[in-house]
Amino acid sequence: MSCEFKISQEFVKKVDETITHYPVSKRSASLPLLHLWQEEFGYVSNQGVEWIASKLDLQPINVFELVTFYPMFRDKPAGKIQFRVCRTLSCALAGGYELFDHLKKNCQIEGDGHHGPAVSPDGKYSIEFVECLASCGSGPVLMINDDFHENVSNDKANELVKKYG
Amino acid sequence: MAIAETRLIFKHIDSPGYTIDIDCYIKNGGYTTLRKAITMKTAEIISEVKTSGLRGRGGAGFPTGVKWGFIDPTKNTKPVYLICNADESEPGTFKDRQIIHKDPHQLIEGMIISCFANNVKLAYLYIRGEFPEGAKILERACEEARQKNLLGKNILDTGYDLEIYIHRGAGAYICGEETGLIESLEGKRAYPRIKPPYFPAVLGLYMCPTIVNNVETLCNVIHIVKMGGANFAKLGKPNNTGTRLLCVSGDVVKPGYYEFEVGALTLGQLIYDVCGGIKNGKKLKAIIPGGSSAKVLKAGERYKIKQKQADGTMADVEIALEDIPMDFDTMAAVGSMAGSGGVIVMDETRSMPDCLANISEFYAHESCGQCTPCREGSLWMKKITTRIRDGKATVEDVGVLKNVADNIAGRTICAFGEACSWPVQSFVTKFKEEFETVAGNGAKK
Ligand SMILES: Cc1cc2nc3c(=O)[nH]c(=O)nc-3n(C[C@H](O)[C@H](O)[C@H](O)COP(=O)(O)O)c2cc1C
Ligand code: SF4
Ligand code: FES
């Protein structure tokens, strides 16, 4: 299933600049490079693991073990529109679980979504429960792609779904 | 409202017209303290921080001046690194988020001064991965500071060079633990290191002496240098100086973030006066006072503590939950901790097994997995608590749960072991009857 991504010069430039932030050890650039790769291509494929490893003079396993450890990295595509709903106590008290179920139903997403995205059949949406997003006083909160939203009632969620298309 | 806030760090947060760009910060007096600091001797700044009595705001409350003092500049030959811990991921805590997103230059100035004081040439700001916007804001702030020669080479023509880079985490709570953070910054899994020997001040980043401080702690450094350590120490109480950012969430009328002198108000005043009391006219049931790792306090509890009297002598007194002053020492004396300043309030309708199941799922997910008691224990605590919540357990399971928790703390590499077992121990002990009743409920049906 792994397709070959085309790596642009611009991407390489960004990567090379990032590596300069770590004059003592290139290996420190692993996480930033994984972020850059995932932002560019949507998920970290085998190609990504190998490309980053060779860029940093590491073994692929040194990079792959990060993908499996850090929850934000994924080795499969998520939806075009990604919901990350906070699951932790303060948000749960404010209705985080209800919000999660509501969004799931609204976007016709099957699957569990507890830590690891569940994707809608058309690949448009994905949803995932995540842990405390550090905005517990304005729960329930969620992130849609990189944007943060607070006090999300079901009505507000409906509006947001419309807004993001 | 009875008690007024003392806004030192939150002075400009949410004030109308205040923006995140450097011009606004400078217009409001920003970077003048850095200009003062660079005329001081580095030892002098460290001594001011010691005098101030500042204790770390990341959770453990360790004295910052003492931490800085571990690195002896006359003996050390290695480079010294400073890392700002902006991983803010202790459930219930949302204070660093405000600073990062609304007053980023305050943090950058605090970092530059702290780096200067400790002769640091390279520093990293480790920000949690779920703050993508915050990372951009901070990157821009650093760039603006570089352009004004406040950061980079030859800062303000002093010959002092410093680089600060923003480094994003990727969603793992354990990156907040300082040695896990260091491993993560070295490009590895965030497996905490064992202390000794890996105290950051001795063998930190790249095996060099490293200072790790929380966002709020580093911001405090500006105010200490500005007003002098002795004046700072007049705020709050002895051994509990300065102000504290408090985050209140859960079942209160006005949840939010506030700043008070340490110990200036009681838990009762915070919840009833500042936050408008319990929502929907309900009654209080329980409070987690310092982030989800802190032991829970139960409504109606009374505590015996030693308290300083007006004449200076110490006396044994008994206080109610509402009367606990919000400071480090009293929170510890009543058997919990001030921790990260995150106060989570639960009303009378809340099921304690349900709340604990939620917290236990957090810890089961976040254990890094290195130590068997923590990895297995956190998972079993989640499974048993969930079973109790669903009424599919037995009364004996409540004891089993407590027993699992009792065998984690003190047997692990890092303090996550304590962090995951304290909630379980305290909930199960204090609400034993409720747990036992709920445990078998489902089976009866
Ligand atoms: C499991 C665990 C999680 C932690 N998470 C954080 C965190 O998110 N932010 C933070 O500043 N400190 C956190 N800490 C505390 C750090 O290890 C460290 O003590 C702190 O950053 C030191 O800074 P301070 O002295 O300024 O408080 C955590 C500790 C543990 C054991
Ligand atoms: S106590 Fe838990 S989180 Fe800490 S090192 Fe051990 S397994 Fe990892
Ligand atoms: S509990 Fe949801 S943001 Fe903290």
XYZ file of C-alpha atoms and ligand atoms in Angstrom:
653
model
C 0.000 0.000 0.000
C 2.918 2.326 0.446
C 3.133 4.745 -2.425
C 6.206 6.703 -3.307
C 6.053 10.374 -2.272
C 7.872 12.941 -4.343
C 10.210 15.001 -2.209
C 10.455 18.623 -3.255
C 13.546 20.791 -3.007
C 11.633 23.137 -0.785
C 10.962 20.311 1.651
C 14.639 19.364 1.713
C 15.523 22.982 2.390
C 13.181 23.111 5.366
C 14.610 19.860 6.683
C 18.203 21.043 6.324
C 17.435 24.299 8.114
C 15.793 22.398 10.958
C 18.831 20.172 11.394
C 20.956 23.282 12.066
C 18.981 23.787 15.286
C 20.790 20.800 16.736
C 24.515 21.509 16.405
C 25.480 18.956 19.050
C 23.584 15.941 17.756
C 21.683 15.517 14.513
C 19.650 12.749 16.100
C 17.817 15.417 18.094
C 16.175 16.467 14.838
C 14.215 13.176 14.642
C 10.976 14.517 16.097
C 11.011 17.772 14.139
C 11.671 15.856 10.916
C 8.843 13.454 11.644
C 6.552 16.454 12.164
C 7.684 17.993 8.896
C 7.167 14.724 7.029
C 3.722 14.170 8.465
C 2.655 17.748 7.718
C 3.825 17.372 4.128
C 2.582 13.859 3.340
C -0.148 13.197 5.907
C 1.429 10.181 7.590
C 4.804 8.603 8.160
C 5.272 5.843 5.591
C 8.166 3.390 5.395
C 9.697 5.697 2.860
C 9.498 8.493 5.427
C 11.164 6.421 8.113
C 13.991 5.447 5.772
C 14.433 8.904 4.324
C 14.650 10.543 7.752
C 16.991 7.831 9.027
C 19.398 8.318 6.161
C 19.209 12.094 6.539
C 20.258 11.797 10.195
C 22.704 8.877 9.802
C 20.472 6.603 11.876
C 19.095 3.117 11.448
C 15.450 3.080 10.303
C 14.480 1.362 13.565
C 15.652 4.440 15.502
C 13.048 6.469 13.652
C 10.328 3.830 13.476
C 10.391 3.317 17.236
C 9.477 6.987 17.602
C 6.469 6.620 15.307
C 5.177 3.794 17.490
C 5.917 5.598 20.773
C 4.611 9.127 20.197
C 0.815 9.257 19.834
C 0.814 12.149 17.376
C 2.665 10.245 14.671
C 0.745 7.790 12.513
C 1.817 5.224 9.961
C -1.477 5.377 8.055
C -3.402 8.305 6.618
C -6.056 9.935 8.805
C -9.072 11.810 7.443
C -8.725 15.096 5.570
C -10.497 16.696 8.488
C -9.224 15.368 11.776
C -11.054 15.732 15.039
C -9.133 15.249 18.234
C -11.484 15.368 21.199
C -10.172 15.655 24.748
C -11.122 12.624 26.813
C -9.695 13.545 30.226
C -11.556 14.294 33.454
C -12.418 18.009 33.305
C -13.609 17.742 29.724
C -15.450 14.511 30.519
C -17.280 16.342 33.332
C -18.195 19.034 30.802
C -19.512 16.583 28.204
C -16.462 15.420 26.224
C -17.762 11.887 25.734
C -21.113 13.168 24.460
C -19.293 15.443 22.025
C -17.195 12.533 20.806
C -20.233 10.337 20.171
C -22.102 13.183 18.530
C -19.289 13.917 16.089
C -18.816 10.254 15.335
C -22.469 9.855 14.448
C -22.612 13.097 12.533
C -19.642 12.197 10.357
C -20.596 8.532 10.038
C -17.440 7.262 11.566
C -17.412 3.694 12.782
C -14.721 2.280 15.002
C -13.526 3.033 18.465
C -11.195 6.011 18.170
C -9.737 5.560 21.656
C -6.144 6.595 20.995
C -5.636 6.136 17.282
C -7.890 7.718 14.647
C -11.076 6.090 13.344
C -11.695 7.178 9.759
C -14.999 7.630 7.921
C -15.515 5.281 4.936
C -14.990 8.103 2.420
C -11.734 9.105 4.125
C -13.013 12.631 4.678
C -13.181 12.658 8.480
C -11.297 10.988 11.259
C -11.838 11.205 14.962
C -9.700 10.355 17.901
C -9.915 10.678 21.666
C -6.785 12.374 23.016
C -5.654 13.164 26.542
C -5.850 16.551 28.295
C -5.192 19.401 25.871
C -4.403 21.878 28.638
C -7.564 23.927 28.434
C -9.580 22.159 31.113
C -11.476 25.282 32.227
C -13.238 25.648 28.886
C -14.246 22.099 28.146
C -15.251 20.233 26.217
C -12.399 21.080 23.881
C -11.257 19.655 20.603
C -8.752 20.255 17.862
C -9.745 20.209 14.227
C -6.538 19.687 12.289
C -4.236 22.261 13.908
C -6.996 24.565 15.158
C -8.139 24.599 18.730
C -11.774 25.016 19.795
C -13.222 25.367 23.284
C -16.646 25.113 24.948
C -17.835 22.950 22.084
C -21.526 22.178 22.500
C -23.183 19.809 20.043
C -24.594 22.826 18.185
C -21.201 24.427 17.947
C -19.817 21.097 16.733
C -22.399 21.022 13.921
C -21.379 24.501 12.840
C -17.725 23.553 12.892
C -18.334 20.458 10.773
C -20.088 22.670 8.209
C -17.335 25.266 8.308
C -14.564 22.777 7.663
C -16.623 21.259 4.859
C -15.144 39.192 45.649
C -13.237 39.171 48.851
C -9.672 38.501 47.779
C -8.009 40.507 45.031
C -5.759 38.848 42.502
C -2.091 39.820 42.401
C -1.294 39.702 38.729
C 2.448 39.607 38.158
C 2.697 37.050 35.391
C -0.850 37.399 34.146
C -0.619 41.209 34.270
C -1.316 41.654 30.575
C -3.094 38.396 29.846
C -6.493 39.118 28.282
C -6.145 42.882 28.726
C -7.837 44.684 25.829
C -5.507 45.744 23.036
C -2.545 43.726 24.310
C -0.958 41.776 21.456
C 1.774 39.183 21.124
C 4.193 41.205 19.026
C 7.436 42.534 20.414
C 6.514 46.197 20.034
C 3.549 45.792 22.330
C 5.675 43.926 24.843
C 8.370 46.598 24.772
C 5.813 49.403 24.996
C 4.636 47.809 28.227
C 8.092 47.749 29.742
C 9.231 44.455 28.241
C 12.944 43.599 27.979
C 13.948 46.401 30.369
C 14.676 43.764 33.001
C 16.950 41.943 30.570
C 18.825 45.211 30.070
C 19.207 45.430 33.823
C 20.229 41.778 34.182
C 23.100 42.013 31.703
C 24.695 44.731 33.810
C 24.677 42.423 36.828
C 27.147 39.712 37.704
C 25.774 36.259 36.975
C 26.372 35.151 40.571
C 24.395 38.173 41.696
C 21.334 37.120 39.669
C 21.523 33.578 41.027
C 21.794 34.962 44.519
C 18.675 37.117 43.971
C 16.789 34.036 42.819
C 17.944 32.181 45.933
C 16.872 35.075 48.161
C 13.483 35.190 46.476
C 12.685 31.694 47.722
C 11.099 30.872 44.350
C 9.990 27.244 44.114
C 9.514 25.491 40.788
C 6.009 25.709 39.334
C 6.167 22.505 37.287
C 4.849 20.275 40.037
C 7.551 19.323 42.502
C 8.078 22.784 44.019
C 11.863 22.485 44.108
C 13.687 25.752 44.995
C 14.920 27.271 41.737
C 17.979 29.008 43.202
C 19.141 25.756 44.742
C 18.675 23.958 41.432
C 20.769 26.576 39.647
C 23.361 26.396 42.404
C 24.076 22.712 41.715
C 26.174 23.725 38.749
C 29.450 25.177 40.004
C 30.852 27.504 37.335
C 34.335 27.345 38.849
C 34.553 23.568 38.445
C 32.345 22.774 35.471
C 34.134 22.468 32.123
C 31.207 21.296 29.996
C 28.639 23.484 28.258
C 25.508 24.141 30.318
C 22.091 23.807 28.685
C 18.770 25.221 29.731
C 15.450 23.689 28.761
C 12.106 25.332 29.277
C 9.517 22.703 30.092
C 6.433 23.779 28.156
C 4.985 20.299 27.931
C 2.013 21.288 30.090
C 0.103 18.046 30.148
C -0.854 17.360 33.761
C -4.661 17.027 33.579
C -6.315 20.084 35.121
C -3.457 22.452 34.276
C -3.800 25.224 31.698
C -1.677 28.138 32.879
C 1.394 27.837 30.640
C -0.932 27.790 27.627
C -2.042 31.349 28.496
C 1.515 32.690 28.694
C 2.641 30.965 25.505
C -0.330 32.069 23.433
C -0.915 35.512 24.897
C 2.376 36.872 26.221
C 5.164 34.869 24.552
C 7.854 37.502 24.994
C 7.533 37.310 28.748
C 8.639 33.704 28.527
C 11.437 34.465 26.078
C 12.741 37.297 28.269
C 12.603 35.028 31.330
C 14.549 32.406 29.433
C 17.204 34.827 28.205
C 17.799 36.191 31.707
C 17.960 32.679 33.171
C 20.371 31.579 30.455
C 22.558 34.620 31.003
C 22.674 33.931 34.745
C 23.802 30.368 34.184
C 26.118 31.077 31.266
C 24.011 29.053 28.862
C 24.732 29.467 25.141
C 22.197 27.034 23.759
C 18.692 26.546 25.102
C 15.621 24.651 23.988
C 11.991 25.329 24.604
C 10.234 21.967 24.651
C 6.587 22.597 23.835
C 3.944 19.898 23.726
C 3.014 18.746 20.230
C -0.636 19.718 20.646
C 0.303 23.429 20.760
C 1.109 23.924 17.050
C -0.120 27.510 17.189
C 1.910 28.156 20.339
C 5.055 26.814 18.684
C 4.577 29.204 15.764
C 3.974 32.124 18.103
C 7.144 31.361 20.048
C 9.198 30.900 16.902
C 8.064 34.283 15.707
C 8.812 35.793 19.105
C 12.388 34.442 18.969
C 12.800 35.822 15.462
C 11.604 39.253 16.592
C 13.976 39.143 19.544
C 16.873 38.218 17.233
C 16.104 41.179 15.006
C 16.299 43.500 17.973
C 19.592 41.948 19.090
C 18.011 40.616 22.272
C 18.819 37.073 21.214
C 21.511 35.546 19.006
C 25.086 36.722 18.697
C 26.511 39.460 20.890
C 23.287 40.270 22.700
C 22.975 44.037 23.280
C 26.714 44.378 22.576
C 27.683 42.488 25.689
C 29.607 39.798 23.839
C 27.121 37.242 25.164
C 25.782 34.759 22.573
C 22.624 32.728 23.073
C 20.426 30.670 20.790
C 16.968 29.431 21.755
C 15.204 26.865 19.598
C 11.602 25.737 19.818
C 11.257 21.952 19.919
C 7.871 20.273 19.577
C 6.883 17.130 21.417
C 4.439 14.663 19.911
C 1.677 13.836 22.353
C 3.331 11.882 25.177
C 2.678 13.027 28.768
C 5.901 11.465 30.012
C 7.869 14.102 28.067
C 6.912 16.441 30.921
C 9.127 14.450 33.293
C 12.444 16.205 33.001
C 14.675 13.230 32.177
C 12.090 11.808 29.781
C 12.036 15.245 28.186
C 15.810 15.180 27.794
C 15.744 11.735 26.138
C 13.004 12.988 23.833
C 15.044 16.061 22.960
C 17.942 13.766 22.099
C 15.662 12.186 19.502
C 14.722 9.056 21.379
C 11.693 7.560 23.048
C 10.918 9.561 26.183
C 12.134 6.920 28.619
C 12.954 8.661 31.917
C 16.461 8.131 33.222
C 17.284 6.784 36.622
C 18.470 9.230 39.311
C 21.189 8.882 40.450
C 23.258 9.186 38.396
C 21.279 11.041 35.744
C 20.385 14.217 37.626
C 19.930 16.842 34.907
C 22.277 19.218 36.739
C 25.045 16.630 36.389
C 24.288 14.390 33.411
C 21.515 16.095 31.474
C 21.171 16.895 27.795
C 24.051 15.296 25.839
C 25.437 14.230 29.240
C 26.106 17.857 30.170
C 24.778 19.905 33.113
C 21.254 20.979 32.255
C 18.674 23.189 33.917
C 15.053 22.256 33.347
C 12.451 24.770 34.476
C 8.760 25.227 33.965
C 7.309 28.128 31.926
C 5.854 29.890 34.969
C 9.101 29.479 36.922
C 11.127 31.162 34.170
C 8.646 34.030 33.915
C 9.018 34.578 37.659
C 12.737 35.172 37.190
C 11.994 38.453 35.394
C 9.948 39.708 38.313
C 12.615 38.654 40.802
C 15.325 40.537 38.949
C 13.007 43.506 38.478
C 11.900 43.906 42.105
C 14.810 42.190 43.846
C 14.749 38.805 45.550
C 13.987 40.222 48.992
C 10.936 42.127 47.761
C 9.697 39.089 45.873
C 10.008 37.055 49.060
C 7.593 39.459 50.753
C 4.848 38.163 48.470
C 3.159 35.056 49.750
C 4.421 33.295 52.862
C 7.824 32.144 54.102
C 8.984 29.109 52.088
C 5.963 29.692 49.822
C 6.855 32.969 48.169
C 5.574 34.855 45.165
C 2.346 34.340 43.306
C 0.762 31.210 41.993
C -1.212 30.637 38.826
C -4.261 28.597 39.712
C -6.403 26.778 37.173
C -9.882 25.763 38.214
C -11.994 23.349 36.191
C -14.896 20.978 36.700
C -18.177 21.738 38.423
C -17.817 25.407 39.345
C -19.778 28.390 38.047
C -16.732 30.258 36.755
C -13.880 27.946 35.842
C -10.720 29.702 34.724
C -7.172 30.794 35.490
C -6.282 33.175 38.290
C -3.160 34.527 39.965
C -2.867 35.016 43.712
C -0.093 35.437 46.224
C 0.829 31.963 47.415
C -1.386 31.055 50.362
C -3.313 34.355 50.194
C -6.600 32.588 49.867
C -8.107 29.322 50.987
C -9.480 26.538 48.858
C -12.960 27.553 50.007
C -12.454 31.174 48.953
C -11.114 30.048 45.603
C -14.093 27.862 44.881
C -16.924 29.857 46.423
C -15.804 33.491 46.120
C -13.564 33.522 43.084
C -15.207 30.787 41.024
C -18.778 31.493 42.073
C -19.388 28.206 43.885
C -20.622 24.851 42.651
C -22.603 24.801 39.404
C -26.382 24.415 39.336
C -26.735 24.954 43.084
C -25.234 21.543 43.789
C -23.034 20.628 46.733
C -19.345 19.869 46.712
C -18.211 16.245 46.749
C -14.485 16.177 46.048
C -11.549 18.291 44.916
C -8.286 17.348 43.244
C -6.128 20.323 44.276
C -2.933 20.136 42.191
C -3.357 18.323 38.894
C -4.755 14.812 38.445
C -1.772 13.212 40.211
C -2.562 14.954 43.494
C -4.474 13.033 46.147
C -8.173 13.818 46.215
C -9.735 15.823 49.066
C -13.225 14.897 50.230
C -15.938 17.386 51.210
C -16.399 17.484 54.961
C -12.885 16.266 55.747
C -10.951 17.880 58.573
C -7.188 17.957 58.852
C -4.810 18.292 61.770
C -1.890 20.500 60.835
C 0.781 22.554 62.530
C 0.168 26.238 62.019
C 2.223 29.268 62.877
C 0.432 31.493 65.379
C 0.469 35.275 65.575
C 3.108 35.158 68.309
C 5.403 33.048 66.126
C 4.936 29.738 67.939
C 3.694 26.601 66.213
C 0.460 25.036 67.365
C -1.605 22.003 66.359
C -4.850 23.133 64.796
C -7.703 21.411 63.040
C -8.964 22.901 59.804
C -11.753 22.101 57.385
C -11.248 21.456 53.684
C -12.501 24.960 52.838
C -9.899 26.507 55.145
C -6.806 25.030 53.512
C -4.620 27.909 52.332
C -3.410 27.450 48.770
C 0.288 27.007 49.454
C 2.840 24.228 48.965
C 3.426 23.330 52.609
C -0.177 23.192 53.817
C -1.280 21.179 50.783
C 1.435 18.674 51.654
C 0.439 18.735 55.339
C -3.143 17.750 54.518
C -1.840 14.792 52.550
C -2.060 16.086 48.994
C 0.021 18.515 46.950
C -0.155 21.941 45.365
C 1.449 20.285 42.337
C 0.870 22.086 39.075
C -1.873 24.391 40.366
C -4.709 22.574 38.607
C -7.819 22.386 40.800
C -10.527 19.989 39.607
C -13.897 20.232 41.350
C -16.531 17.469 41.445
C -20.103 17.973 42.648
C -22.354 15.637 44.625
C -23.829 14.005 41.526
C -20.487 12.680 40.308
C -19.649 9.027 40.639
C -16.205 8.599 42.154
C -15.553 5.266 40.417
C -16.407 6.993 37.145
C -13.992 9.877 37.807
C -11.232 7.509 38.881
C -11.790 5.279 35.843
C -11.254 8.344 33.692
C -8.022 9.273 35.459
C -6.770 5.687 35.420
C -7.288 5.441 31.682
C -5.058 8.482 31.336
C -2.208 6.900 33.281
C -2.560 3.513 31.601
C -2.207 5.242 28.253
C 0.708 7.448 29.293
C 3.000 5.029 31.166
C 6.199 4.798 29.133
C 6.419 1.103 29.899
C 9.970 0.800 31.205
C 9.149 -0.315 34.758
C 7.007 -3.408 35.293
C 5.092 -2.086 38.358
C 4.081 1.049 36.477
C 3.364 -0.511 33.084
C 1.357 -3.465 34.425
C -0.009 -1.643 37.460
C -1.402 1.308 35.543
C -3.094 -1.036 33.083
C -4.641 -3.172 35.833
C -5.759 -0.115 37.770
C -7.609 1.018 34.667
C -9.149 -2.393 34.078
C -10.283 -2.887 37.666
C -11.588 0.669 38.094
C -13.530 0.392 34.863
C -14.970 -2.931 35.979
C -16.015 -1.388 39.285
C -17.559 1.601 37.512
C -19.574 -0.741 35.301
C -20.771 -2.733 38.297
C -19.126 -5.885 36.994
C -16.718 -6.338 39.872
C -16.848 -7.779 43.360
C -16.433 -6.022 46.681
C -13.032 -7.717 47.036
C -11.868 -6.056 43.811
C -11.797 -2.729 45.639
C -9.126 -4.143 47.929
C -7.263 -5.659 44.989
C -7.253 -2.267 43.299
C -5.815 -0.587 46.379
C -3.226 -3.349 46.671
C -2.060 -2.838 43.087
C -1.668 0.886 43.748
C 0.241 0.269 46.968
C 2.849 -1.732 45.101
C 3.856 0.841 42.516
C 5.037 3.971 44.307
C 8.696 3.832 45.277
C 9.432 0.945 42.902
C 9.840 2.819 39.659
C 12.375 4.875 37.737
C 10.410 8.095 37.737
C 7.716 9.848 39.758
C 5.019 8.735 37.316
C 4.745 5.710 39.595
C 3.554 7.964 42.413
C 1.513 10.089 40.027
C -0.566 7.132 38.856
C -1.044 5.449 42.227
C -1.876 8.471 44.404
C -5.263 9.120 42.809
C -6.200 5.443 43.140
C -5.043 5.165 46.748
C -6.840 8.323 47.818
C -10.119 7.790 45.929
C -10.435 4.194 47.069
C -9.603 4.970 50.697
C -11.781 8.040 51.027
C -14.766 6.764 49.060
C -14.463 3.105 49.975
C -18.153 2.596 50.618
C -19.157 4.054 47.275
C -16.656 1.869 45.441
C -17.844 -1.244 47.232
C -21.493 -0.452 46.588
C -20.988 0.311 42.908
C -18.684 -2.681 42.356
C -21.367 -5.336 42.581
C -24.298 -3.306 41.251
C -24.296 -4.789 37.787
C -24.055 -8.354 39.037
C -27.312 -8.001 40.984
C -29.321 -7.133 37.903
C 5.070 12.296 35.155
C 5.542 13.702 35.264
C 5.043 14.679 34.410
C 5.491 15.991 34.488
N 4.959 16.920 33.627
C 5.408 18.209 33.696
C 4.901 19.196 32.804
O 4.034 18.919 31.961
N 5.386 20.470 32.904
C 6.341 20.808 33.820
O 6.756 21.946 33.853
N 6.834 19.893 34.678
C 6.399 18.601 34.630
N 6.930 17.673 35.496
C 7.984 18.101 36.437
C 9.341 18.052 35.779
O 9.892 16.756 35.907
C 10.320 19.010 36.439
O 10.321 18.781 37.812
C 9.997 20.463 36.217
O 9.894 20.749 34.858
C 11.065 21.319 36.831
O 10.755 22.669 36.684
P 10.483 23.603 37.928
O 11.603 23.356 38.917
O 10.515 24.958 37.347
O 9.178 23.213 38.492
C 6.473 16.348 35.446
C 6.957 15.371 36.305
C 6.511 14.068 36.230
C 7.060 13.058 37.175
S 7.554 4.974 36.381
Fe 6.288 4.536 34.595
S 6.534 6.344 33.320
Fe 8.233 6.411 34.818
S 9.925 5.355 33.815
Fe 8.795 3.784 34.918
S 7.327 2.945 33.417
Fe 8.064 4.889 32.624
S -9.203 17.780 30.536
Fe -9.678 18.423 28.521
S -8.259 20.006 28.231
Fe -7.671 19.240 30.183
